[in-house]
Short mmCIF file of C-alpha atoms and ligand atoms in Angstrom, two decimals:
data_model
loop_
_atom_site.label_atom_id
_atom_site.label_comp_id
_atom_site.label_asym_id
_atom_site.label_seq_id
_atom_site.Cartn_x
_atom_site.Cartn_y
_atom_site.Cartn_z
CA MET A 1 -8.55 43.73 -23.08
CA THR A 2 -9.45 40.19 -24.27
CA PRO A 3 -10.54 38.05 -21.33
CA PRO A 4 -8.05 35.19 -20.84
CA LEU A 5 -8.30 31.46 -21.09
CA LEU A 6 -8.30 30.63 -17.39
CA ILE A 7 -7.14 27.30 -15.97
CA ILE A 8 -7.69 26.32 -12.32
CA GLY A 9 -5.13 23.76 -11.11
CA ALA A 10 -1.40 23.26 -11.66
CA GLY A 11 -1.30 19.47 -11.67
CA LEU A 12 -0.64 17.41 -14.76
CA ALA A 13 -4.05 18.31 -16.22
CA GLY A 14 -3.66 22.08 -15.80
CA TRP A 15 -0.09 22.39 -17.04
CA THR A 16 -0.56 19.93 -19.92
CA THR A 17 -3.60 21.86 -21.13
CA ALA A 18 -1.56 25.08 -21.03
CA ARG A 19 1.30 23.43 -22.93
CA GLU A 20 -0.98 21.93 -25.61
CA PHE A 21 -2.86 25.20 -26.02
CA ARG A 22 0.35 27.18 -26.46
CA LYS A 23 1.39 24.84 -29.29
CA LEU A 24 -1.67 26.10 -31.18
CA ASP A 25 -2.00 29.69 -29.98
CA ALA A 26 0.92 31.84 -28.92
CA THR A 27 -0.96 35.04 -28.16
CA THR A 28 -4.27 34.54 -26.29
CA PRO A 29 -3.72 35.55 -22.65
CA LEU A 30 -3.49 32.47 -20.46
CA VAL A 31 -3.95 32.63 -16.68
CA LEU A 32 -3.37 29.67 -14.37
CA ILE A 33 -4.62 29.87 -10.78
CA THR A 34 -3.53 27.29 -8.26
CA ALA A 35 -3.77 26.78 -4.53
CA ASP A 36 -0.28 25.23 -4.43
CA SER A 37 3.13 26.53 -5.55
CA GLY A 38 2.59 25.55 -9.19
CA ASP A 39 5.93 23.72 -9.35
CA PHE A 40 5.78 20.96 -11.95
CA TYR A 41 6.43 17.39 -10.81
CA ALA A 42 5.35 13.94 -11.95
CA LYS A 43 2.85 12.76 -9.36
CA PRO A 44 3.55 9.05 -10.07
CA SER A 45 7.09 9.62 -8.76
CA LEU A 46 5.68 10.15 -5.24
CA SER A 47 5.23 6.40 -4.78
CA ASN A 48 8.74 5.39 -5.81
CA ALA A 49 10.80 8.26 -4.40
CA PHE A 50 12.07 6.63 -1.17
CA ALA A 51 13.91 3.74 -2.80
CA GLN A 52 15.56 6.24 -5.16
CA GLN A 53 16.43 8.43 -2.12
CA ARG A 54 14.80 11.46 -3.75
CA THR A 55 13.74 14.27 -1.45
CA PRO A 56 10.52 16.25 -2.06
CA ALA A 57 12.55 19.15 -3.51
CA GLN A 58 14.31 16.80 -5.94
CA LEU A 59 10.95 15.67 -7.35
CA VAL A 60 10.25 19.10 -8.83
CA THR A 61 11.22 18.79 -12.48
CA THR A 62 10.43 22.40 -13.49
CA PRO A 63 9.90 25.29 -11.05
CA ALA A 64 6.62 27.19 -11.42
CA THR A 65 8.28 30.42 -12.58
CA GLN A 66 10.05 28.59 -15.39
CA MET A 67 6.81 26.84 -16.44
CA ALA A 68 5.03 30.20 -16.53
CA GLN A 69 7.78 31.88 -18.49
CA THR A 70 8.13 29.09 -21.07
CA LEU A 71 4.38 28.85 -21.68
CA GLN A 72 3.71 32.59 -21.42
CA VAL A 73 1.26 32.02 -18.58
CA THR A 74 0.27 34.51 -15.90
CA LEU A 75 0.57 32.29 -12.85
CA MET A 76 -1.37 33.03 -9.68
CA ALA A 77 0.18 30.56 -7.24
CA HIS A 78 -0.95 30.01 -3.64
CA THR A 79 -4.35 31.37 -4.68
CA GLN A 80 -7.51 29.49 -3.74
CA VAL A 81 -10.46 29.85 -6.09
CA THR A 82 -13.49 30.28 -3.84
CA GLY A 83 -16.28 30.35 -6.41
CA ILE A 84 -17.25 30.38 -10.08
CA ASP A 85 -20.01 32.37 -11.76
CA PRO A 86 -20.61 30.74 -15.17
CA VAL A 87 -23.29 33.29 -16.09
CA GLN A 88 -21.09 36.35 -15.56
CA ARG A 89 -17.99 34.31 -16.60
CA LEU A 90 -16.20 35.21 -13.39
CA VAL A 91 -13.93 33.35 -11.00
CA HIS A 92 -13.76 34.50 -7.37
CA THR A 93 -10.57 34.40 -5.33
CA ARG A 94 -9.61 36.02 -2.04
CA GLN A 95 -7.44 38.37 -4.11
CA GLY A 96 -10.42 39.49 -6.19
CA ASP A 97 -12.48 38.42 -9.22
CA LEU A 98 -11.23 37.49 -12.68
CA GLY A 99 -13.16 37.32 -15.93
CA TYR A 100 -12.57 34.57 -18.47
CA ARG A 101 -13.21 33.76 -22.11
CA ASP A 102 -13.13 30.03 -21.35
CA LEU A 103 -12.52 28.26 -18.06
CA VAL A 104 -10.81 24.90 -17.51
CA LEU A 105 -11.36 23.05 -14.24
CA ALA A 106 -8.29 20.90 -13.56
CA THR A 107 -8.85 20.75 -9.82
CA GLY A 108 -7.97 17.08 -9.29
CA ALA A 109 -9.21 14.80 -6.55
CA GLN A 110 -9.07 14.61 -2.77
CA ALA A 111 -8.01 11.68 -0.61
CA ILE A 112 -10.99 9.86 0.91
CA ARG A 113 -10.90 10.01 4.74
CA LEU A 114 -12.36 7.14 6.74
CA PRO A 115 -14.12 7.97 9.98
CA LEU A 116 -11.69 6.31 12.43
CA ALA A 117 -11.79 6.26 16.22
CA GLY A 118 -8.87 7.24 18.47
CA ASN A 119 -7.06 10.37 19.63
CA ALA A 120 -4.40 10.36 16.86
CA VAL A 121 -6.59 10.32 13.78
CA GLU A 122 -5.00 13.56 12.56
CA ARG A 123 -1.71 11.63 12.34
CA VAL A 124 -3.16 9.47 9.53
CA LEU A 125 -1.53 10.82 6.38
CA SER A 126 -2.43 10.55 2.73
CA VAL A 127 -0.21 11.44 -0.22
CA ASN A 128 -1.84 13.10 -3.21
CA SER A 129 0.44 16.09 -3.72
CA LEU A 130 4.05 17.13 -3.32
CA GLN A 131 3.05 18.99 -0.16
CA ASP A 132 1.50 15.82 1.31
CA PHE A 133 4.62 13.89 0.35
CA SER A 134 6.85 16.42 2.17
CA VAL A 135 4.93 15.81 5.41
CA PHE A 136 5.05 12.03 4.94
CA HIS A 137 8.76 12.17 4.11
CA ALA A 138 9.50 14.28 7.19
CA TYR A 139 7.74 11.80 9.50
CA LEU A 140 9.70 8.88 8.12
CA THR A 141 13.08 10.54 7.93
CA SER A 142 13.27 12.88 10.93
CA ALA A 143 12.35 11.28 14.25
CA SER A 144 14.17 8.15 15.34
CA SER A 145 12.42 4.80 15.35
CA SER A 146 9.88 4.10 18.05
CA TYR A 147 11.68 0.85 18.77
CA LEU A 148 15.24 0.71 19.99
CA ASN A 149 17.56 -0.43 17.18
CA SER A 150 14.73 -1.41 14.92
CA LYS A 151 13.28 -0.21 11.66
CA LYS A 152 10.62 2.47 11.50
CA HIS A 153 7.23 0.98 10.89
CA ALA A 154 4.64 2.25 8.39
CA VAL A 155 1.10 0.89 8.43
CA ILE A 156 -0.58 1.38 5.05
CA MET A 157 -4.37 1.39 4.88
CA GLY A 158 -5.40 0.11 1.45
CA ALA A 159 -3.88 -2.58 -0.78
CA GLY A 160 -4.82 -0.85 -4.04
CA LEU A 161 -2.37 0.33 -6.68
CA ILE A 162 -1.06 3.26 -4.65
CA GLY A 163 -0.93 1.36 -1.35
CA CYS A 164 1.08 -1.46 -2.97
CA GLU A 165 3.44 0.94 -4.72
CA PHE A 166 4.19 2.71 -1.44
CA ALA A 167 4.57 -0.66 0.34
CA ASN A 168 7.19 -1.78 -2.18
CA ASP A 169 8.96 1.57 -2.10
CA LEU A 170 9.14 1.83 1.69
CA ALA A 171 10.21 -1.80 2.12
CA SER A 172 12.99 -1.26 -0.47
CA ALA A 173 14.09 1.82 1.45
CA GLY A 174 14.48 -0.24 4.65
CA PHE A 175 11.24 0.50 6.50
CA ALA A 176 9.04 -2.16 8.10
CA VAL A 177 5.65 -2.12 6.34
CA THR A 178 2.26 -3.65 7.11
CA VAL A 179 -0.62 -3.32 4.64
CA VAL A 180 -4.20 -3.56 5.94
CA ASP A 181 -7.14 -4.08 3.58
CA PRO A 182 -10.60 -5.71 3.75
CA SER A 183 -10.06 -7.46 0.38
CA ALA A 184 -8.80 -11.01 0.01
CA SER A 185 -5.89 -9.97 -2.24
CA PRO A 186 -4.02 -6.82 -3.31
CA ILE A 187 -5.20 -4.52 -6.14
CA ALA A 188 -8.47 -6.44 -6.28
CA ALA A 189 -10.09 -3.73 -8.44
CA LEU A 190 -7.62 -4.32 -11.30
CA LEU A 191 -6.07 -7.77 -10.87
CA PRO A 192 -7.58 -11.27 -10.78
CA LEU A 193 -7.35 -12.96 -7.38
CA ASP A 194 -4.47 -15.34 -8.22
CA ALA A 195 -2.50 -12.49 -9.82
CA GLY A 196 -3.00 -10.43 -6.66
CA ALA A 197 -1.78 -13.40 -4.61
CA GLN A 198 1.45 -13.45 -6.64
CA LEU A 199 1.99 -9.76 -5.97
CA GLN A 200 1.28 -10.34 -2.28
CA SER A 201 3.87 -13.08 -2.13
CA ALA A 202 6.50 -11.04 -4.04
CA LEU A 203 6.05 -8.10 -1.67
CA TYR A 204 6.08 -10.42 1.35
CA LYS A 205 9.53 -11.62 0.26
CA LYS A 206 10.58 -7.94 0.26
CA GLY A 207 9.44 -7.70 3.88
CA VAL A 208 5.87 -6.40 3.49
CA ASP A 209 3.52 -7.86 6.10
CA TRP A 210 -0.17 -8.27 5.23
CA ARG A 211 -3.39 -8.00 7.21
CA LEU A 212 -6.06 -8.78 4.62
CA GLY A 213 -9.75 -9.30 5.34
CA THR A 214 -9.69 -6.67 8.08
CA THR A 215 -9.68 -2.89 8.49
CA VAL A 216 -8.17 -0.21 10.71
CA GLN A 217 -10.61 0.83 13.43
CA SER A 218 -8.69 3.33 15.52
CA VAL A 219 -5.40 5.18 15.72
CA SER A 220 -4.29 6.41 19.15
CA HIS A 221 -1.24 7.43 21.15
CA HIS A 222 -0.42 8.17 24.77
CA SER A 223 1.60 11.25 23.87
CA THR A 224 2.77 12.92 20.69
CA THR A 225 6.23 11.32 21.07
CA ASP A 226 4.87 7.79 21.50
CA PRO A 227 4.38 5.36 18.62
CA LEU A 228 0.88 5.10 17.22
CA ASP A 229 -1.34 2.27 18.38
CA VAL A 230 -3.30 1.03 15.36
CA MET A 231 -6.23 -1.21 16.30
CA LEU A 232 -7.67 -3.48 13.65
CA ALA A 233 -11.24 -4.80 13.35
CA ASN A 234 -9.91 -8.28 14.15
CA GLY A 235 -8.76 -6.99 17.57
CA GLU A 236 -5.04 -6.95 16.74
CA HIS A 237 -2.90 -3.95 17.73
CA LEU A 238 -0.02 -2.75 15.56
CA HIS A 239 2.54 -0.13 16.57
CA ALA A 240 3.48 2.36 13.90
CA ASP A 241 5.61 5.45 13.36
CA VAL A 242 3.43 6.47 10.43
CA VAL A 243 -0.03 5.49 9.18
CA LEU A 244 -0.62 6.14 5.50
CA SER A 245 -4.16 6.05 4.18
CA ALA A 246 -4.22 4.92 0.54
CA ILE A 247 -7.86 3.93 0.33
CA GLY A 248 -8.67 6.02 -2.73
CA LEU A 249 -9.41 9.46 -4.11
CA ARG A 250 -12.62 11.26 -4.91
CA ALA A 251 -12.94 13.98 -7.54
CA ASP A 252 -12.99 17.45 -6.03
CA LEU A 253 -16.50 18.69 -6.83
CA SER A 254 -16.72 21.58 -4.38
CA LEU A 255 -16.38 24.48 -6.84
CA ALA A 256 -18.39 22.80 -9.60
CA GLN A 257 -21.31 21.84 -7.36
CA ALA A 258 -21.49 25.30 -5.81
CA ALA A 259 -21.62 26.78 -9.35
CA GLY A 260 -24.50 24.46 -10.28
CA LEU A 261 -22.53 22.31 -12.75
CA ALA A 262 -23.77 18.76 -13.32
CA CYS A 263 -21.67 16.38 -11.21
CA ASP A 264 -21.77 12.73 -10.38
CA ARG A 265 -18.58 10.87 -9.43
CA GLY A 266 -16.73 13.69 -11.19
CA ILE A 267 -17.60 16.94 -12.96
CA ARG A 268 -19.63 15.68 -15.90
CA VAL A 269 -18.28 16.56 -19.33
CA ASN A 270 -19.33 15.75 -22.89
CA ALA A 271 -17.03 14.37 -25.59
CA GLN A 272 -15.58 17.88 -26.11
CA LEU A 273 -14.88 18.02 -22.36
CA GLN A 274 -17.42 20.79 -21.86
CA THR A 275 -19.28 20.78 -18.56
CA SER A 276 -22.99 21.52 -18.30
CA ALA A 277 -22.09 25.25 -18.43
CA GLU A 278 -21.03 26.99 -21.61
CA HIS A 279 -17.36 28.01 -21.79
CA VAL A 280 -16.50 25.81 -18.79
CA TYR A 281 -14.47 22.63 -19.37
CA ALA A 282 -12.99 19.96 -17.09
CA LEU A 283 -10.41 17.18 -17.35
CA GLY A 284 -8.08 15.07 -15.21
CA ASP A 285 -8.94 13.52 -11.86
CA ALA A 286 -11.76 16.06 -11.42
CA ALA A 287 -13.69 14.99 -14.53
CA GLN A 288 -16.23 12.31 -15.29
CA TYR A 289 -16.04 11.50 -18.95
CA THR A 290 -18.86 10.19 -21.14
CA LEU A 291 -20.49 6.89 -20.09
CA GLY A 292 -19.81 7.73 -16.47
CA ARG A 293 -16.08 7.05 -16.41
CA THR A 294 -13.50 8.72 -14.22
CA LEU A 295 -9.98 7.99 -15.50
CA PRO A 296 -7.56 9.07 -12.78
CA TYR A 297 -4.35 8.25 -14.64
CA VAL A 298 -1.68 10.05 -16.63
CA MET A 299 -2.44 8.80 -20.15
CA PRO A 300 -6.09 9.94 -20.21
CA ILE A 301 -4.92 13.42 -19.19
CA MET A 302 -2.52 13.55 -22.14
CA HIS A 303 -5.28 12.63 -24.61
CA ALA A 304 -7.86 14.92 -22.98
CA ALA A 305 -5.51 17.93 -22.85
CA LYS A 306 -4.63 17.61 -26.54
CA ALA A 307 -8.28 17.41 -27.61
CA LEU A 308 -9.28 20.23 -25.27
CA ALA A 309 -6.54 22.52 -26.57
CA ALA A 310 -7.85 22.06 -30.11
CA THR A 311 -11.42 22.79 -28.98
CA LEU A 312 -10.27 25.89 -27.11
CA ASN A 313 -8.47 26.96 -30.27
CA GLY A 314 -11.76 26.96 -32.16
CA GLN A 315 -11.80 23.44 -33.61
CA ALA A 316 -14.36 21.36 -31.68
CA THR A 317 -12.53 18.09 -31.08
CA PRO A 318 -14.02 15.13 -29.21
CA VAL A 319 -11.55 13.26 -27.03
CA GLN A 320 -10.94 9.66 -28.05
CA PHE A 321 -9.32 7.39 -25.53
CA PRO A 322 -7.41 4.42 -26.96
CA LEU A 323 -6.69 1.37 -24.81
CA MET A 324 -4.55 2.76 -22.00
CA PRO A 325 -2.85 -0.01 -20.00
CA VAL A 326 -1.60 1.06 -16.56
CA ALA A 327 1.90 0.21 -15.32
CA ILE A 328 1.99 -0.76 -11.65
CA LYS A 329 5.31 0.36 -10.16
CA THR A 330 6.00 -2.57 -7.82
CA PRO A 331 9.58 -3.60 -8.75
CA ALA A 332 9.22 -6.76 -6.60
CA LEU A 333 6.79 -7.88 -9.33
CA PRO A 334 5.86 -5.16 -11.84
CA TRP A 335 2.59 -5.24 -13.80
CA THR A 336 0.96 -3.85 -16.89
CA VAL A 337 -2.81 -4.03 -16.69
CA ALA A 338 -5.62 -3.16 -19.05
CA ALA A 339 -8.64 -3.83 -16.87
CA PRO A 340 -12.08 -4.24 -18.48
CA ALA A 341 -14.51 -1.36 -18.00
CA PRO A 342 -16.24 -1.61 -14.60
CA GLY A 343 -19.31 -3.84 -14.77
CA THR A 344 -18.14 -5.84 -17.82
CA ALA A 345 -19.45 -9.41 -17.36
CA GLY A 346 -16.80 -12.05 -17.96
CA GLN A 347 -13.88 -13.90 -16.41
CA TRP A 348 -10.13 -13.74 -16.00
CA HIS A 349 -8.17 -16.72 -17.34
CA LEU A 350 -4.51 -17.53 -16.78
CA GLN A 351 -3.07 -17.93 -20.30
CA GLU A 352 0.51 -18.76 -19.47
CA PRO A 353 2.76 -17.95 -16.51
CA GLY A 354 2.49 -14.20 -15.88
CA ILE A 355 -0.31 -13.55 -18.41
CA TRP A 356 -4.03 -13.28 -17.66
CA GLN A 357 -6.72 -12.28 -20.12
CA PHE A 358 -10.26 -11.12 -19.38
CA VAL A 359 -12.85 -12.66 -21.71
CA ASP A 360 -16.46 -11.46 -21.76
CA ALA A 361 -19.64 -13.52 -22.18
CA MET A 362 -19.25 -13.33 -26.01
CA GLN A 363 -15.67 -14.67 -25.74
CA VAL A 364 -14.24 -11.27 -26.68
CA VAL A 365 -10.94 -10.32 -24.99
CA ARG A 366 -11.63 -7.17 -22.94
CA GLY A 367 -8.49 -6.88 -20.82
CA PHE A 368 -5.16 -8.33 -19.78
CA ALA A 369 -2.70 -8.40 -16.91
CA LEU A 370 0.99 -9.01 -17.52
CA ALA A 371 3.42 -9.71 -14.66
CA GLY A 372 7.20 -9.46 -14.37
CA GLN A 373 9.06 -10.09 -17.62
CA GLN A 374 5.78 -10.54 -19.48
CA THR A 375 5.22 -6.76 -19.18
CA SER A 376 7.50 -6.46 -22.23
CA ARG A 377 4.66 -8.02 -24.29
CA ARG A 378 2.35 -5.05 -23.69
CA ALA A 379 2.11 -4.00 -27.37
CA GLU A 380 1.33 -7.55 -28.53
CA TRP A 381 -1.46 -7.88 -25.95
CA ALA A 382 -2.84 -4.41 -26.51
CA ARG A 383 -3.53 -5.42 -30.12
CA GLN A 384 -5.68 -8.35 -28.98
CA VAL A 385 -8.02 -6.39 -26.74
CA VAL A 386 -11.33 -4.98 -27.93
CA PRO A 387 -11.91 -2.11 -25.48
CA SER A 388 -15.29 -2.19 -23.73
CA ALA A 389 -17.71 0.44 -25.01
CA GLY A 390 -17.03 3.90 -23.63
P1 FAD B 401 -3.92 17.18 -9.35
O1 FAD B 401 -2.52 16.79 -9.59
O2 FAD B 401 -4.54 16.76 -8.06
O3 FAD B 401 -3.98 18.77 -9.49
C1 FAD B 401 -5.06 19.52 -8.99
C2 FAD B 401 -4.63 20.98 -8.93
O4 FAD B 401 -5.78 21.77 -8.64
C3 FAD B 401 -3.62 21.29 -7.83
O5 FAD B 401 -2.64 22.15 -8.36
C4 FAD B 401 -4.46 22.02 -6.77
O6 FAD B 401 -3.70 22.92 -6.02
C5 FAD B 401 -5.46 22.75 -7.67
N1 FAD B 401 -6.72 23.15 -7.03
C6 FAD B 401 -7.72 22.35 -6.58
N2 FAD B 401 -8.74 23.09 -6.10
C7 FAD B 401 -8.37 24.40 -6.26
C8 FAD B 401 -8.98 25.64 -5.95
N3 FAD B 401 -10.20 25.73 -5.39
N4 FAD B 401 -8.31 26.79 -6.23
C9 FAD B 401 -7.07 26.74 -6.80
N5 FAD B 401 -6.45 25.59 -7.12
C10 FAD B 401 -7.09 24.44 -6.85
N6 FAD B 401 -1.23 7.53 -12.80
C11 FAD B 401 -0.65 6.78 -13.77
O7 FAD B 401 -1.12 6.78 -14.91
N7 FAD B 401 0.45 6.01 -13.51
C12 FAD B 401 1.01 5.97 -12.27
O8 FAD B 401 2.00 5.27 -12.05
C13 FAD B 401 0.43 6.76 -11.22
N8 FAD B 401 0.97 6.76 -9.98
C14 FAD B 401 0.40 7.55 -9.02
C15 FAD B 401 0.99 7.57 -7.73
C16 FAD B 401 0.42 8.36 -6.74
C17 FAD B 401 1.04 8.36 -5.37
C18 FAD B 401 -0.75 9.13 -7.00
C19 FAD B 401 -1.37 9.96 -5.90
C20 FAD B 401 -1.33 9.12 -8.25
C21 FAD B 401 -0.75 8.34 -9.28
N9 FAD B 401 -1.29 8.33 -10.57
C22 FAD B 401 -0.71 7.55 -11.54
C23 FAD B 401 -2.45 9.18 -10.92
C24 FAD B 401 -1.99 10.50 -11.62
O9 FAD B 401 -0.84 10.98 -10.99
C25 FAD B 401 -3.15 11.51 -11.53
O10 FAD B 401 -4.21 10.99 -12.32
C26 FAD B 401 -2.78 12.91 -12.05
O11 FAD B 401 -1.55 13.37 -11.54
C27 FAD B 401 -3.92 13.89 -11.69
O12 FAD B 401 -3.61 15.17 -12.17
P2 FAD B 401 -4.67 16.38 -12.05
O13 FAD B 401 -3.98 17.57 -12.66
O14 FAD B 401 -6.00 15.98 -12.58
O15 FAD B 401 -4.89 16.63 -10.49
#
């Protein structure tokens, strides 16, 4: 029997690769192994589900069995891959070994955990999967508030894109929210300082409280039914029903490193998305593309999956990423941002209300940030940007 094309991971990267491959090849056996249920959902919807009153079950857009049937995939759900042997072209699972013709690593990223003090550190949640979201949702919707007749309180660690999206969503859904971050303004990695200040102010008007320039030091409680005591580096204590850590993700390198694949901040791939091992490819949050870039967003996955499907179908196709502005889902003040590549020397300038452009040392426009109604001018601004190399 022909060994299958084997995909590890049922996130956007895994399923999109399967879908793109099936458009080109209807017959090669396709096996998808995943540690989770394999149900298809849009991960970006996790950070705006509360305001829309969507439960975890309602976020599933296509059940795993239907995905598998439509794409003619043999799905091995709830199956952890424990090792890869690129020489023998084998994948190890607790259910046994599987051979492959080609292997695609779509294993995603893991939430970064900070070493915090306190006896309730395990109560610090992060949301990077539907399963995580179910736990988070249960904490916020089941038990009653820790304060008589008052709102439930969520403390969010991290004022990045995901922290701010959750802050907006939870505040809109009626929760009290405090965001804690060492930076001077929100989404400092993508937005200029004064733009971040505008977002901060818009979210403040929605009821989001800010503790910037400080960090969470410890999370404790007297008993499991008591509210959490969150101590900050500035000595302040906050009481919380839930603490959400949104400080960032790190590519999951465990399988790749153990198999001897070249890794850095992600699994290193060339322009054809091949790893350092023959017949092994990677994409999505797990991958580090050429010139050292990780691109943990939806649009890069779409482009990568299409190129990879063609390569796997016998037509070596390098992935080409166009300018891919990111939409920040903060309805209090929404954004569309095309940030310059990390390390690009230059400066942000406010062009007109709600529009910033990033100009490099040669006066070339390398990025933009559009706020509120100006987000409708995305196409016009995208035409003006010369993407940084890589
Ligand atoms: P994942 O979705 O993490 O999938 C990894 C898969 O690998 C899982 O199925 C897992 O079970 C499986 N797996 C891992 N290890 C193993 C193993 N050893 N054995 C078996 N299976 C394994 N991007 C945007 O562009 N716009 C947005 O608005 C946006 N909003 C976001 C909001 C949130 C809250 C989050 C967390 C992310 C957001 N993103 C957004 C980022 C985007 O969702 C991700 O880049 C994308 O979903 C990553 O998909 P992936 O398939 O690479 O990884």
